[in-house]
Amino acid sequence: MITNLHHLKNTTMSDQDALSNPIHTTDPYNFFDIIRHPDGTFTRKPSRFTIRPTTQDLSYSIPVLSKDVVINQSKNTWARLFLPRQALDSSSAAANAPVLLPLIVYYPGGGLVLSTTAASVSHDFCVDIALQLSVIVVSVDYRVAPENRLPAAYDDAIEALHYIKTVKDDWLKKHADLTKCFLVGTSAGGTVAYHACLRAATQVDDLKPLRINGLVLHYPFFSGAKRTESELRAVNDPVLPLVVCDLAWELCLPIGADRDHQYCNPMVGDVPELLEKVKLLGWKVMATSGDRDLSIDRLIALTKLMDEKGIKVETHIGAGDHHGADIGDPSKLAHLLLALKNFIFSTIVE
């Protein structure tokens, strides 16, 4: 067992007491499919995730088509697009008045260490969103650590928005309503979406004709130097133990930075000023998580600050739910998709 807790130097005495019984079954490096060598270098193992292929051939009777597009070849960043088949059927039936669908820019999870855009868990989730909400989804594959420390992922997140605004792809050009765009992120992808939102609030004119309407934080992944109660409870969490989260931040933050860096702690830096911009733009926020998630205390604090700033925030917190509980539970997933649909289309109407 690799506990690797040497980087928890900012904990208090009560924190140390809570950490005195660390997990004995989770190797955080194995969790991320990486090997750390004595000289500080890393080797990635073959991914344990099932990779989904794309399908854009209309001869297949599938409800959602998908394809990959290159965003920045030099950085090896790309995105996977998901288009409901009905959009093509509608376009062929009424070529002079094609149906324009709302656009969701999705940032998948992976602890800022795993790249999961093509993995089955992310691919299938995007298929469900595209199908159940009748929207186009652009799932962004951003760079990850330790090869690319932050702000690489946040830079890629905003660069993807600038790619989309150029409307070079036929699916986006013919079927996406760029004025009805929402940023959505799961787990670490929620953190990426959050930072993309803050940056986008300062680049509104540069992003036109793309217009963001709202932000969805789905089990966002945050941290900080001082432990919260929900983090202390996660020392032995069965889904996402604290030692795994700490390793993720150790690998992805700039060298020498602690967890109170603005890339990690959502309450530090120029956040208040940026949230003022979000409020003035009228963007709305939906936050969804579980009361057993390790970041729930930080999410509640963030949504409270947003509310104080006058941002309209809708929260959904599942009782007894650990990190990402709705992804693997069909009934909870259906509830999430319904809440997401109501949030997006009520926001568009207003």
PDB file of C-alpha atoms in Angstrom, residues 70-192:
ATOM      1  CA  VAL A  70      -8.996  17.913 -33.717  1.00  0.00           C
ATOM      2  CA  ILE A  71      -8.840  21.111 -31.657  1.00  0.00           C
ATOM      3  CA  ASN A  72      -5.098  21.712 -31.460  1.00  0.00           C
ATOM      4  CA  GLN A  73      -2.830  19.255 -33.246  1.00  0.00           C
ATOM      5  CA  SER A  74       0.349  20.560 -31.605  1.00  0.00           C
ATOM      6  CA  LYS A  75      -1.115  19.916 -28.148  1.00  0.00           C
ATOM      7  CA  ASN A  76      -2.850  16.703 -29.209  1.00  0.00           C
ATOM      8  CA  THR A  77      -6.194  18.021 -27.953  1.00  0.00           C
ATOM      9  CA  TRP A  78      -9.445  16.974 -29.529  1.00  0.00           C
ATOM     10  CA  ALA A  79     -13.151  16.623 -28.865  1.00  0.00           C
ATOM     11  CA  ARG A  80     -15.856  14.038 -29.451  1.00  0.00           C
ATOM     12  CA  LEU A  81     -19.115  15.319 -30.930  1.00  0.00           C
ATOM     13  CA  PHE A  82     -22.491  13.695 -30.262  1.00  0.00           C
ATOM     14  CA  LEU A  83     -25.466  14.416 -32.527  1.00  0.00           C
ATOM     15  CA  PRO A  84     -28.985  13.002 -32.106  1.00  0.00           C
ATOM     16  CA  ARG A  85     -29.919  11.207 -35.307  1.00  0.00           C
ATOM     17  CA  GLN A  86     -33.272  12.970 -35.305  1.00  0.00           C
ATOM     18  CA  ALA A  87     -31.487  16.244 -36.064  1.00  0.00           C
ATOM     19  CA  LEU A  88     -30.311  14.830 -39.390  1.00  0.00           C
ATOM     20  CA  ASP A  89     -33.741  13.379 -40.126  1.00  0.00           C
ATOM     21  CA  SER A  90     -35.355  16.755 -39.412  1.00  0.00           C
ATOM     22  CA  SER A  91     -32.829  18.540 -41.613  1.00  0.00           C
ATOM     23  CA  SER A  92     -33.444  16.258 -44.560  1.00  0.00           C
ATOM     24  CA  ALA A  93     -37.192  16.707 -44.193  1.00  0.00           C
ATOM     25  CA  ALA A  94     -36.958  20.480 -44.021  1.00  0.00           C
ATOM     26  CA  ALA A  95     -33.679  21.513 -45.591  1.00  0.00           C
ATOM     27  CA  ASN A  96     -34.680  25.152 -45.702  1.00  0.00           C
ATOM     28  CA  ALA A  97     -35.320  25.266 -41.971  1.00  0.00           C
ATOM     29  CA  PRO A  98     -32.846  22.980 -40.193  1.00  0.00           C
ATOM     30  CA  VAL A  99     -33.414  22.297 -36.529  1.00  0.00           C
ATOM     31  CA  LEU A 100     -30.880  24.070 -34.331  1.00  0.00           C
ATOM     32  CA  LEU A 101     -30.192  22.298 -31.059  1.00  0.00           C
ATOM     33  CA  PRO A 102     -28.798  23.666 -27.789  1.00  0.00           C
ATOM     34  CA  LEU A 103     -25.091  22.999 -27.333  1.00  0.00           C
ATOM     35  CA  ILE A 104     -23.510  21.373 -24.302  1.00  0.00           C
ATOM     36  CA  VAL A 105     -19.745  21.608 -23.939  1.00  0.00           C
ATOM     37  CA  TYR A 106     -18.854  18.716 -21.659  1.00  0.00           C
ATOM     38  CA  TYR A 107     -15.658  18.231 -19.667  1.00  0.00           C
ATOM     39  CA  PRO A 108     -15.238  14.615 -18.449  1.00  0.00           C
ATOM     40  CA  GLY A 109     -13.684  13.606 -15.157  1.00  0.00           C
ATOM     41  CA  GLY A 110     -10.526  11.703 -14.330  1.00  0.00           C
ATOM     42  CA  GLY A 111      -8.912  13.570 -11.452  1.00  0.00           C
ATOM     43  CA  LEU A 112      -7.043  15.828 -13.901  1.00  0.00           C
ATOM     44  CA  VAL A 113      -4.753  12.829 -14.340  1.00  0.00           C
ATOM     45  CA  LEU A 114      -6.789  10.408 -16.470  1.00  0.00           C
ATOM     46  CA  SER A 115      -7.987  11.273 -19.961  1.00  0.00           C
ATOM     47  CA  THR A 116     -11.445   9.759 -20.284  1.00  0.00           C
ATOM     48  CA  THR A 117     -13.267  11.389 -23.203  1.00  0.00           C
ATOM     49  CA  ALA A 118     -13.396   8.172 -25.240  1.00  0.00           C
ATOM     50  CA  ALA A 119     -13.867   5.916 -22.210  1.00  0.00           C
ATOM     51  CA  SER A 120     -17.188   4.108 -21.990  1.00  0.00           C
ATOM     52  CA  VAL A 121     -18.292   5.965 -18.854  1.00  0.00           C
ATOM     53  CA  SER A 122     -17.906   9.376 -20.519  1.00  0.00           C
ATOM     54  CA  HIS A 123     -19.016   8.333 -23.998  1.00  0.00           C
ATOM     55  CA  ASP A 124     -22.185   6.636 -22.753  1.00  0.00           C
ATOM     56  CA  PHE A 125     -23.052   9.581 -20.499  1.00  0.00           C
ATOM     57  CA  CYS A 126     -22.764  11.977 -23.439  1.00  0.00           C
ATOM     58  CA  VAL A 127     -24.931   9.685 -25.574  1.00  0.00           C
ATOM     59  CA  ASP A 128     -27.583   9.763 -22.833  1.00  0.00           C
ATOM     60  CA  ILE A 129     -27.421  13.569 -22.617  1.00  0.00           C
ATOM     61  CA  ALA A 130     -27.653  14.044 -26.390  1.00  0.00           C
ATOM     62  CA  LEU A 131     -30.544  11.596 -26.703  1.00  0.00           C
ATOM     63  CA  GLN A 132     -32.621  12.493 -23.651  1.00  0.00           C
ATOM     64  CA  LEU A 133     -32.180  16.272 -23.953  1.00  0.00           C
ATOM     65  CA  SER A 134     -32.098  16.536 -27.774  1.00  0.00           C
ATOM     66  CA  VAL A 135     -28.884  18.560 -27.723  1.00  0.00           C
ATOM     67  CA  ILE A 136     -25.480  18.468 -29.382  1.00  0.00           C
ATOM     68  CA  VAL A 137     -22.656  17.536 -27.026  1.00  0.00           C
ATOM     69  CA  VAL A 138     -19.010  18.456 -27.523  1.00  0.00           C
ATOM     70  CA  SER A 139     -16.924  16.395 -25.092  1.00  0.00           C
ATOM     71  CA  VAL A 140     -13.483  17.958 -24.697  1.00  0.00           C
ATOM     72  CA  ASP A 141     -10.345  15.854 -24.281  1.00  0.00           C
ATOM     73  CA  TYR A 142      -8.021  18.190 -22.394  1.00  0.00           C
ATOM     74  CA  ARG A 143      -4.389  17.595 -21.403  1.00  0.00           C
ATOM     75  CA  VAL A 144      -3.761  15.903 -18.064  1.00  0.00           C
ATOM     76  CA  ALA A 145      -1.049  15.648 -15.414  1.00  0.00           C
ATOM     77  CA  PRO A 146       1.624  14.812 -14.540  1.00  0.00           C
ATOM     78  CA  GLU A 147       2.778  15.315 -18.136  1.00  0.00           C
ATOM     79  CA  ASN A 148       0.869  18.599 -18.323  1.00  0.00           C
ATOM     80  CA  ARG A 149       0.322  20.388 -15.040  1.00  0.00           C
ATOM     81  CA  LEU A 150      -2.307  23.061 -14.531  1.00  0.00           C
ATOM     82  CA  PRO A 151      -3.264  25.416 -16.057  1.00  0.00           C
ATOM     83  CA  ALA A 152      -2.923  23.179 -19.156  1.00  0.00           C
ATOM     84  CA  ALA A 153      -6.400  21.633 -18.739  1.00  0.00           C
ATOM     85  CA  TYR A 154      -7.971  25.039 -18.080  1.00  0.00           C
ATOM     86  CA  ASP A 155      -6.217  26.510 -21.125  1.00  0.00           C
ATOM     87  CA  ASP A 156      -7.544  23.658 -23.251  1.00  0.00           C
ATOM     88  CA  ALA A 157     -11.044  24.173 -21.876  1.00  0.00           C
ATOM     89  CA  ILE A 158     -11.236  27.764 -23.059  1.00  0.00           C
ATOM     90  CA  GLU A 159      -9.434  26.967 -26.321  1.00  0.00           C
ATOM     91  CA  ALA A 160     -12.186  24.448 -27.088  1.00  0.00           C
ATOM     92  CA  LEU A 161     -14.765  27.248 -26.813  1.00  0.00           C
ATOM     93  CA  HIS A 162     -12.801  29.352 -29.287  1.00  0.00           C
ATOM     94  CA  TYR A 163     -12.651  26.345 -31.626  1.00  0.00           C
ATOM     95  CA  ILE A 164     -16.422  25.907 -31.415  1.00  0.00           C
ATOM     96  CA  LYS A 165     -17.129  29.566 -32.152  1.00  0.00           C
ATOM     97  CA  THR A 166     -15.435  29.235 -35.545  1.00  0.00           C
ATOM     98  CA  VAL A 167     -18.149  26.728 -36.566  1.00  0.00           C
ATOM     99  CA  LYS A 168     -15.828  24.813 -38.902  1.00  0.00           C
ATOM    100  CA  ASP A 169     -17.467  21.438 -38.340  1.00  0.00           C
ATOM    101  CA  ASP A 170     -20.568  20.602 -40.408  1.00  0.00           C
ATOM    102  CA  TRP A 171     -22.491  19.199 -37.456  1.00  0.00           C
ATOM    103  CA  LEU A 172     -21.970  22.373 -35.446  1.00  0.00           C
ATOM    104  CA  LYS A 173     -22.551  24.604 -38.449  1.00  0.00           C
ATOM    105  CA  LYS A 174     -25.826  22.972 -39.485  1.00  0.00           C
ATOM    106  CA  HIS A 175     -27.324  21.823 -36.203  1.00  0.00           C
ATOM    107  CA  ALA A 176     -25.931  23.737 -33.188  1.00  0.00           C
ATOM    108  CA  ASP A 177     -27.454  26.923 -31.805  1.00  0.00           C
ATOM    109  CA  LEU A 178     -24.329  28.656 -30.553  1.00  0.00           C
ATOM    110  CA  THR A 179     -26.435  31.193 -28.654  1.00  0.00           C
ATOM    111  CA  LYS A 180     -27.700  28.397 -26.381  1.00  0.00           C
ATOM    112  CA  CYS A 181     -24.481  27.009 -24.949  1.00  0.00           C
ATOM    113  CA  PHE A 182     -23.985  25.409 -21.528  1.00  0.00           C
ATOM    114  CA  LEU A 183     -20.764  24.297 -19.842  1.00  0.00           C
ATOM    115  CA  VAL A 184     -21.094  20.965 -18.031  1.00  0.00           C
ATOM    116  CA  GLY A 185     -18.434  19.020 -16.157  1.00  0.00           C
ATOM    117  CA  THR A 186     -18.274  15.838 -14.082  1.00  0.00           C
ATOM    118  CA  SER A 187     -15.853  15.406 -11.144  1.00  0.00           C
ATOM    119  CA  ALA A 188     -12.523  16.978 -12.165  1.00  0.00           C
ATOM    120  CA  GLY A 189     -14.314  17.963 -15.352  1.00  0.00           C
ATOM    121  CA  GLY A 190     -16.594  20.048 -13.155  1.00  0.00           C
ATOM    122  CA  THR A 191     -13.509  21.858 -11.879  1.00  0.00           C
ATOM    123  CA  VAL A 192     -12.407  22.414 -15.478  1.00  0.00           C
TER     124      VAL A 192
END
